[in-house]
PDB file of C-alpha atoms in Angstrom:
ATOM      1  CA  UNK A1500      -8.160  13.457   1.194  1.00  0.00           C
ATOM      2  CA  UNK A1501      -5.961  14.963  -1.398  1.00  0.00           C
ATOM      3  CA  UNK A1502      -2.596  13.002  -2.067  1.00  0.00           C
ATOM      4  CA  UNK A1503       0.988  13.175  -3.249  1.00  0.00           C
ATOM      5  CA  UNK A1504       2.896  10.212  -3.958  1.00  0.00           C
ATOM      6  CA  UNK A1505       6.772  10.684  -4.363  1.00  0.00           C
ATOM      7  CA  UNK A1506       8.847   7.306  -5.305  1.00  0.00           C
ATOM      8  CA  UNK A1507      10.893   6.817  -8.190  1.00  0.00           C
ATOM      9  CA  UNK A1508       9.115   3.200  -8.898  1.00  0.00           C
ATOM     10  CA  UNK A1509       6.641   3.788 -11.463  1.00  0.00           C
ATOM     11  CA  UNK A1510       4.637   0.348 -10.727  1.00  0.00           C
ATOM     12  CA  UNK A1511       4.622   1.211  -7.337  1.00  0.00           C
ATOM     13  CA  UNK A1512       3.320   4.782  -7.508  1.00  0.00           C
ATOM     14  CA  UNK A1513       0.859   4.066 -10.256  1.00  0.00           C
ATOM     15  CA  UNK A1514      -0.733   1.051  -8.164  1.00  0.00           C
ATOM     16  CA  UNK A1515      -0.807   2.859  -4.865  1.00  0.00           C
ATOM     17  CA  UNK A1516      -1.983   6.194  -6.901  1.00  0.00           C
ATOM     18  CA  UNK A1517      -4.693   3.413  -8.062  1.00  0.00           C
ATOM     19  CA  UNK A1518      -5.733   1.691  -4.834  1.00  0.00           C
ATOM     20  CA  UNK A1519      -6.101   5.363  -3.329  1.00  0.00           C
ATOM     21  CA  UNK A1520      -8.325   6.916  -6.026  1.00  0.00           C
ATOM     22  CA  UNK A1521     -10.355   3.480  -5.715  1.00  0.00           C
ATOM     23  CA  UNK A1522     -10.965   4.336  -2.242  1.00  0.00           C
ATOM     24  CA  UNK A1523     -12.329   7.741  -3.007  1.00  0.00           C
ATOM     25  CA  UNK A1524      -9.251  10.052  -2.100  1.00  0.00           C
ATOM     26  CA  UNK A1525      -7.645  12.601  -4.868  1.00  0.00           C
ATOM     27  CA  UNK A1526      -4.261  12.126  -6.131  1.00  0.00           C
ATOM     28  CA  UNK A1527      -3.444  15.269  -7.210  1.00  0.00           C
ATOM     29  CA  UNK A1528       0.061  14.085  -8.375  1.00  0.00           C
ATOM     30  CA  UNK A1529       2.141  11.102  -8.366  1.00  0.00           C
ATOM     31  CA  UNK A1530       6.090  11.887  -8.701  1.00  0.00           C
ATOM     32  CA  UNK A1531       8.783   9.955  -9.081  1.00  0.00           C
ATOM     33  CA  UNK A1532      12.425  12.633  -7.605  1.00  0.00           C
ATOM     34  CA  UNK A1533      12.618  15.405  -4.780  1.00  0.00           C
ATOM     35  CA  UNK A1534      12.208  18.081  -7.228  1.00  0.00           C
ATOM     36  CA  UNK A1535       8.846  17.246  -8.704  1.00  0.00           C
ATOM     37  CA  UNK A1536       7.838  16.500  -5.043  1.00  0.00           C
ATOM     38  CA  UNK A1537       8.949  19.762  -3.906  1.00  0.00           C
ATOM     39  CA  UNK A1538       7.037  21.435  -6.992  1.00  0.00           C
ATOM     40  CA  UNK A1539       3.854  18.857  -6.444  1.00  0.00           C
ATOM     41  CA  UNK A1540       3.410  20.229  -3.150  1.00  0.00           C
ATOM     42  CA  UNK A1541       3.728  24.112  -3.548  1.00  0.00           C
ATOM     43  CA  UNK A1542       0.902  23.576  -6.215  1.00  0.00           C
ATOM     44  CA  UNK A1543      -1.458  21.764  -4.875  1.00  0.00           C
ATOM     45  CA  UNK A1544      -1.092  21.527  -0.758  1.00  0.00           C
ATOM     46  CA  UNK A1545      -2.036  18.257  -0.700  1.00  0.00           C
ATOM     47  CA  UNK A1546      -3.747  16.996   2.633  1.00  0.00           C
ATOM     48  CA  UNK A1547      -0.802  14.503   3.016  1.00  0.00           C
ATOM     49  CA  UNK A1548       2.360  13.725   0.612  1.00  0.00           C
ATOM     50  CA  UNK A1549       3.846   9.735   0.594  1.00  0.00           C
ATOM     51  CA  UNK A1550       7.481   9.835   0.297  1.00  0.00           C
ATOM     52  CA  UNK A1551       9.964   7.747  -0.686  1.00  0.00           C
ATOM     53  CA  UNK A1552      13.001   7.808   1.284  1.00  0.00           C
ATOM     54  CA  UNK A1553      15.630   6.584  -1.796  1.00  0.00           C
ATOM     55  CA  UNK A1554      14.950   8.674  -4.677  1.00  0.00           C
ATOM     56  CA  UNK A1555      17.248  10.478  -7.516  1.00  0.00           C
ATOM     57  CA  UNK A1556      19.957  11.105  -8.073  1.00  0.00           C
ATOM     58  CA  UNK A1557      21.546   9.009  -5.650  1.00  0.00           C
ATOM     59  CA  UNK A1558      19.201   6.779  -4.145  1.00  0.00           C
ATOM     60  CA  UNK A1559      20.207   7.289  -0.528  1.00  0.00           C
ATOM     61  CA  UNK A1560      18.115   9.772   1.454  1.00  0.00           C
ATOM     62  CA  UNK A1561      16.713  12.568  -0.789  1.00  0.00           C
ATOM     63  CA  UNK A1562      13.186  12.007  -0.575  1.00  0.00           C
ATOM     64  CA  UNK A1563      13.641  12.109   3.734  1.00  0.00           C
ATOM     65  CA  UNK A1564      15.701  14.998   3.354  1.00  0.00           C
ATOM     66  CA  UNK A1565      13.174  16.576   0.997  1.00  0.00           C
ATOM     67  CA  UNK A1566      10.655  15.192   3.905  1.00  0.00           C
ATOM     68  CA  UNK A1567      12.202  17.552   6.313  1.00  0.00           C
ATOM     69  CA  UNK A1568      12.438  20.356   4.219  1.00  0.00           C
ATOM     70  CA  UNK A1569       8.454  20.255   3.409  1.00  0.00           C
ATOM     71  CA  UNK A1570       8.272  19.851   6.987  1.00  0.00           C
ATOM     72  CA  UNK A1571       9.833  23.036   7.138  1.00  0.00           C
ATOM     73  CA  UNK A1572       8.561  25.050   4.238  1.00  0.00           C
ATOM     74  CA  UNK A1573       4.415  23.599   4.553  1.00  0.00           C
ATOM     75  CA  UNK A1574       3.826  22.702   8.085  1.00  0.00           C
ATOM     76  CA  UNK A1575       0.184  21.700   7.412  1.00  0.00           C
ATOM     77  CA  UNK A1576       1.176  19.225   5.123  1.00  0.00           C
ATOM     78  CA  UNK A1577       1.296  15.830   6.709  1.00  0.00           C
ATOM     79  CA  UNK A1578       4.744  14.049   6.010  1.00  0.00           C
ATOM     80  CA  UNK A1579       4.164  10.108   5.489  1.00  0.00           C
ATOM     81  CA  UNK A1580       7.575   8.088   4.949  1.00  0.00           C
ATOM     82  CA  UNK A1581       6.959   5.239   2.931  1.00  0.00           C
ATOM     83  CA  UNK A1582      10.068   2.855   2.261  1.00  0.00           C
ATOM     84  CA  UNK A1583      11.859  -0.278   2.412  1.00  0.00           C
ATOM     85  CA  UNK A1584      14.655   1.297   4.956  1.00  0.00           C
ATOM     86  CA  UNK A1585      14.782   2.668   8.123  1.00  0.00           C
ATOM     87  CA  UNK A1586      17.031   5.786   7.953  1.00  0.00           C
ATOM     88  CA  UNK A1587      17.991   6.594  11.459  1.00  0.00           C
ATOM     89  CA  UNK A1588      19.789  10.048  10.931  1.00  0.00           C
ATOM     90  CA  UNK A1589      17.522  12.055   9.439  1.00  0.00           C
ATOM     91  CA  UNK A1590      14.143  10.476  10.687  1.00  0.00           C
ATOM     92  CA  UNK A1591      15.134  11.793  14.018  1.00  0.00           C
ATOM     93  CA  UNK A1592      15.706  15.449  12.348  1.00  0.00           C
ATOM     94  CA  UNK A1593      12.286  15.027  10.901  1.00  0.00           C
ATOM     95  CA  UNK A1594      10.456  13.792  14.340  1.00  0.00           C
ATOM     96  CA  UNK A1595      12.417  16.769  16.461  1.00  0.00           C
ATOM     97  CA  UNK A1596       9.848  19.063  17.567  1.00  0.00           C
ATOM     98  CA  UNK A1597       7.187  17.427  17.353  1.00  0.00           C
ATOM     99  CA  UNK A1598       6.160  14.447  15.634  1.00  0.00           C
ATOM    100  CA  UNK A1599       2.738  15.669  14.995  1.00  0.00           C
ATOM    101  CA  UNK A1600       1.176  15.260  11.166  1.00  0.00           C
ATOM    102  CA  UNK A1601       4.117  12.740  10.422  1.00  0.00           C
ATOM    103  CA  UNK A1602       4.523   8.860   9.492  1.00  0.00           C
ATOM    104  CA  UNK A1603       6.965   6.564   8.734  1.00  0.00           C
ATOM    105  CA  UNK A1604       5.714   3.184   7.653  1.00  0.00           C
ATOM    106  CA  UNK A1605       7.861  -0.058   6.342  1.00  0.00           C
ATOM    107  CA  UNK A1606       6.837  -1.190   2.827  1.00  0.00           C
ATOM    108  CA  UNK A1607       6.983  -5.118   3.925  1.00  0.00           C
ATOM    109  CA  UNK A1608       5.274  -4.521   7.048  1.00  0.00           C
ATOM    110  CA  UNK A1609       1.915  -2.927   5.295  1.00  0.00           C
ATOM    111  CA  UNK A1610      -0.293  -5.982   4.659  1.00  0.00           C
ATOM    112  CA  UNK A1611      -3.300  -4.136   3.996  1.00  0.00           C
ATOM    113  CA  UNK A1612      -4.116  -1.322   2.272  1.00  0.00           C
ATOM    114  CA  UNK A1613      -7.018  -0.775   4.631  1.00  0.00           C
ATOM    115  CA  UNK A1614      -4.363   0.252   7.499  1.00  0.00           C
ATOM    116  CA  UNK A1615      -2.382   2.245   5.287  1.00  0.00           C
ATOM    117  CA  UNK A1616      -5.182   4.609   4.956  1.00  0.00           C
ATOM    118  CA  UNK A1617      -6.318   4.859   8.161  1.00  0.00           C
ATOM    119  CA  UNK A1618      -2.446   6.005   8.720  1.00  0.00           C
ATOM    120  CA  UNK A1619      -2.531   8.378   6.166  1.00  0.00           C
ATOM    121  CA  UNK A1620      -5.595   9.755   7.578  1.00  0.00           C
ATOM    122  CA  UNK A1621      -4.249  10.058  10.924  1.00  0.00           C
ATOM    123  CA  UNK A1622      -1.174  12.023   9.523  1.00  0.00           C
ATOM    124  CA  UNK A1623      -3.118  14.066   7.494  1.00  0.00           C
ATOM    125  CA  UNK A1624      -5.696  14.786  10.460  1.00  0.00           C
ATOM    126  CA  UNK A1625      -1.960  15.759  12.548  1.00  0.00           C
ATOM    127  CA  UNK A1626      -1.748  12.773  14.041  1.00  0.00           C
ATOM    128  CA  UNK A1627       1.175   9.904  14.221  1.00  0.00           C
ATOM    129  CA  UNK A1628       1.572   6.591  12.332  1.00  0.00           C
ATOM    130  CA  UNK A1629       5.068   5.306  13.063  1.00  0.00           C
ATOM    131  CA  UNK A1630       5.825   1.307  12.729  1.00  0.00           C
ATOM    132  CA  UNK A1631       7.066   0.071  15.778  1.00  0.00           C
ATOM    133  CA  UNK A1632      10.545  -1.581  14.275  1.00  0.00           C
ATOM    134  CA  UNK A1633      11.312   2.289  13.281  1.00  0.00           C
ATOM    135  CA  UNK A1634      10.492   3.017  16.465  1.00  0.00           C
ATOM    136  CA  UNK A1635      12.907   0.809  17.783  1.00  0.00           C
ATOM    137  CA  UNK A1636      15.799   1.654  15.333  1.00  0.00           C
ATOM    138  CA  UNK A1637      15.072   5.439  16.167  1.00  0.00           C
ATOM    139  CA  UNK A1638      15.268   4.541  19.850  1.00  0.00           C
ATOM    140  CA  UNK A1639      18.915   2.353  19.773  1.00  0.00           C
ATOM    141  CA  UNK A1640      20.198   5.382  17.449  1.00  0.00           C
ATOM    142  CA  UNK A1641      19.509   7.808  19.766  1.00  0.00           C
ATOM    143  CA  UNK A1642      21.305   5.745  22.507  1.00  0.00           C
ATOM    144  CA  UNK A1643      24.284   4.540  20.415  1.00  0.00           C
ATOM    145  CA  UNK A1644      27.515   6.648  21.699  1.00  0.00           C
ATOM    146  CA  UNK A1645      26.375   8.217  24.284  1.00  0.00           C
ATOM    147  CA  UNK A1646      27.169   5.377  26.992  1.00  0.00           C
ATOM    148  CA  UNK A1647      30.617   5.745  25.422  1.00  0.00           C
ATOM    149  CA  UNK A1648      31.057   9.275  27.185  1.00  0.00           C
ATOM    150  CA  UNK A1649      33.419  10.649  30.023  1.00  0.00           C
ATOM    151  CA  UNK A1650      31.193  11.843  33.187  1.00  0.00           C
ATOM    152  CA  UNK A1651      33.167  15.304  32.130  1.00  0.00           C
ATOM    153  CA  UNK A1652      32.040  14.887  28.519  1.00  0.00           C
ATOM    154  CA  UNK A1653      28.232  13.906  29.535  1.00  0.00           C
ATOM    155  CA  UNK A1654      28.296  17.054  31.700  1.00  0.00           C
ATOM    156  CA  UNK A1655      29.117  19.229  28.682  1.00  0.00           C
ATOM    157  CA  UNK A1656      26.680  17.787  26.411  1.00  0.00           C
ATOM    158  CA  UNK A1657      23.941  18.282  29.471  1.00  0.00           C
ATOM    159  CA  UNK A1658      24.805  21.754  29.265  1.00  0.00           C
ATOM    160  CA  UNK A1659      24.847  21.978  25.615  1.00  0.00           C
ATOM    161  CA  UNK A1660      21.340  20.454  25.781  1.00  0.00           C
ATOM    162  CA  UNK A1661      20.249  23.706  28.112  1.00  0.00           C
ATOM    163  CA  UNK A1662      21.388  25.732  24.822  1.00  0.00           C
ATOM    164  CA  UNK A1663      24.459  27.323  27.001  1.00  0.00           C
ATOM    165  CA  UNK A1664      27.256  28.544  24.945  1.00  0.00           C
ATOM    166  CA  UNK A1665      31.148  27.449  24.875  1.00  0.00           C
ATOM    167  CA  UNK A1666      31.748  30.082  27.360  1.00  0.00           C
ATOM    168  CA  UNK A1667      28.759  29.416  30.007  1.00  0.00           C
ATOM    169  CA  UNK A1668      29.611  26.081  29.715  1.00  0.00           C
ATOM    170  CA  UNK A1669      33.675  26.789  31.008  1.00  0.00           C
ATOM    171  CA  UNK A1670      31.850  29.003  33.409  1.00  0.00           C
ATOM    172  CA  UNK A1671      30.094  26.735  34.622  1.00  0.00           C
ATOM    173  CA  UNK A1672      32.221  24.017  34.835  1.00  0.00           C
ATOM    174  CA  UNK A1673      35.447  26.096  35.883  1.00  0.00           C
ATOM    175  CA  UNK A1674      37.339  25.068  32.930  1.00  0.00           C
ATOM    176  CA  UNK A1675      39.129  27.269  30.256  1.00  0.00           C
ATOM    177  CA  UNK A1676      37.163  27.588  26.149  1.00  0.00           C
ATOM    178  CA  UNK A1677      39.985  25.660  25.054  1.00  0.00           C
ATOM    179  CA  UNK A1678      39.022  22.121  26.801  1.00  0.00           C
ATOM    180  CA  UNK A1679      35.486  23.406  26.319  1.00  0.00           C
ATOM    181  CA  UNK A1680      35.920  22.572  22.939  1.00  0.00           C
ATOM    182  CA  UNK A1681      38.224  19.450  23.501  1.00  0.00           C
ATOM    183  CA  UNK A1682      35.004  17.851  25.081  1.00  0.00           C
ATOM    184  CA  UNK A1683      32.818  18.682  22.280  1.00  0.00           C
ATOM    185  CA  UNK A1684      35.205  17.498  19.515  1.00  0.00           C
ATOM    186  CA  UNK A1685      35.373  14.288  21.393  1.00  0.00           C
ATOM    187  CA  UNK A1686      31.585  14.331  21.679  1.00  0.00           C
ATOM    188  CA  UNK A1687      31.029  14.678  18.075  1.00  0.00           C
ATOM    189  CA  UNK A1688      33.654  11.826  17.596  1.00  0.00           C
ATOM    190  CA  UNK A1689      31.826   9.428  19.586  1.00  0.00           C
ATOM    191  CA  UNK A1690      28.418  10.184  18.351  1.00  0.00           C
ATOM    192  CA  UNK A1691      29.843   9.514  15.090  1.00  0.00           C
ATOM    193  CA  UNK A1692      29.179  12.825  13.871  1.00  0.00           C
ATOM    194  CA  UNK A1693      31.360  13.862  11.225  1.00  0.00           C
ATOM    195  CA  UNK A1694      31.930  17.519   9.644  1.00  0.00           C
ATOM    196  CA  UNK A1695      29.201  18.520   7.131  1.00  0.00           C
ATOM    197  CA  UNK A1696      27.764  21.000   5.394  1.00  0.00           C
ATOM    198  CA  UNK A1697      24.104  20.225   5.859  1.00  0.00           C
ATOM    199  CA  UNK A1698      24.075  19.052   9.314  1.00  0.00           C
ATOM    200  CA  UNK A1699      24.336  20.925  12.846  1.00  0.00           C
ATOM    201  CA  UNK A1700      26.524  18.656  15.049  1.00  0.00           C
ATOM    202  CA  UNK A1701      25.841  20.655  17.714  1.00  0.00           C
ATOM    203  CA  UNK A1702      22.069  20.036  17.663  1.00  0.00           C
ATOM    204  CA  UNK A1703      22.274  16.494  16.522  1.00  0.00           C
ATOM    205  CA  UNK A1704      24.355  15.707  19.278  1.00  0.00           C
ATOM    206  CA  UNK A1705      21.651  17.347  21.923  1.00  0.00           C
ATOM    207  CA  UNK A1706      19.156  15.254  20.093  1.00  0.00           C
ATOM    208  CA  UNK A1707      20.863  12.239  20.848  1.00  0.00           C
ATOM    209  CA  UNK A1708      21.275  12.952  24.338  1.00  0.00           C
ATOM    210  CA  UNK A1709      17.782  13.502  24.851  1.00  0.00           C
ATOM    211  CA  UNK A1710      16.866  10.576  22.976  1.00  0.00           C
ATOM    212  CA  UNK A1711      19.219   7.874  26.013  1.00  0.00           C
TER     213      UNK A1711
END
């Protein structure tokens, strides 16, 4: 099995690049920010890259944002999410589709290195290795807000979930564009889901819909 390792703690990376070349797998690079990750993988197309969710510059959610794009950009790399945190938001982005070839495992919970292969195998064979308390946070993010919804408001997002447009969904629902959009703004107010340049509210809204 050929390996990346992504985490800006050199101890950490050096002893799991260790413990995995002790077990007979190739690390063909350990890394320690996104963009050495990013360059890591388009060189070698490791079986399976270990990520770090807090990495540089800022130590919030590069490396799972790097995660997704990898995801994106090398599909037949398996994606395993190594970290001290569960990070809700983008987790789900990363798991939409299908959660095939990705894992997202809890530093403290790993107790033997003997498991964390096996998961890393399974990812890099396409299969799943998710720890059950990310599970569970993944589970009460996707239900947080929605209960908070009008019946109205629920029906728009329903629609919004069938991929109808602003228009349809007035169509449908014999009310004019204008409180069309009054629903939604209130939607993406109550999902907590805030203007951005990197995110789709739209679709992260539908994905917490189908999450309840």
């Amino acid at each position: 099995m050929r390996i990346v390792i992504a985490d800006d703690a050199a101890i950490l990376r050096e002893g799991l690049a260790h413990l995995l070349t002790a077990r007979g797998h190739e690390v063909v690079a350990a890394v320690g920010d996104p963009q050495a990750l990013r360059a890591a993988v388009a060189e070698h197309r490791p079986d399976v890259a270990v990520v770090d969710i807090r990495m540089p510059p800022t130590h919030t959610d590069e490396g799972l944002r790097t995660a997704i794009e990898l995801r994106r950009d090398h599909p037949d790399v398996g994606i395993l999410l190594f970290s001290q945190y569960v990070e809700t938001r983008y987790a789900t982005d990363l798991l939409a589709g299908s959660p095939a070839g990705v894992g997202y495992l809890l530093k403290e919970r790993v107790g033997d290195i003997d498991d964390f292969v096996d998961a890393l195998h399974r990812v890099a064979s396409g299969g799943t290795a998710l720890d059950p308390e990310v599970v569970g946070h993944l589970l009460n993010a996707g239900r947080r807000g929605v209960s908070a919804l009008t019946p109205r408001e629920r029906d728009v997002l329903g629609l919004m979930a069938e991929g109808r447009t602003n228009a349809a969904i007035a169509k449908t629902l014999v009310v004019s564009d204008r409180a069309v959009e009054k629903h939604i703004a209130n939607i993406f107010l109550k999902l907590d889901l805030p203007p951005s340049g990197d995110d789709h509210r739209r679709v992260l809204a539908v994905l917490r819909y189908l999450g309840t």
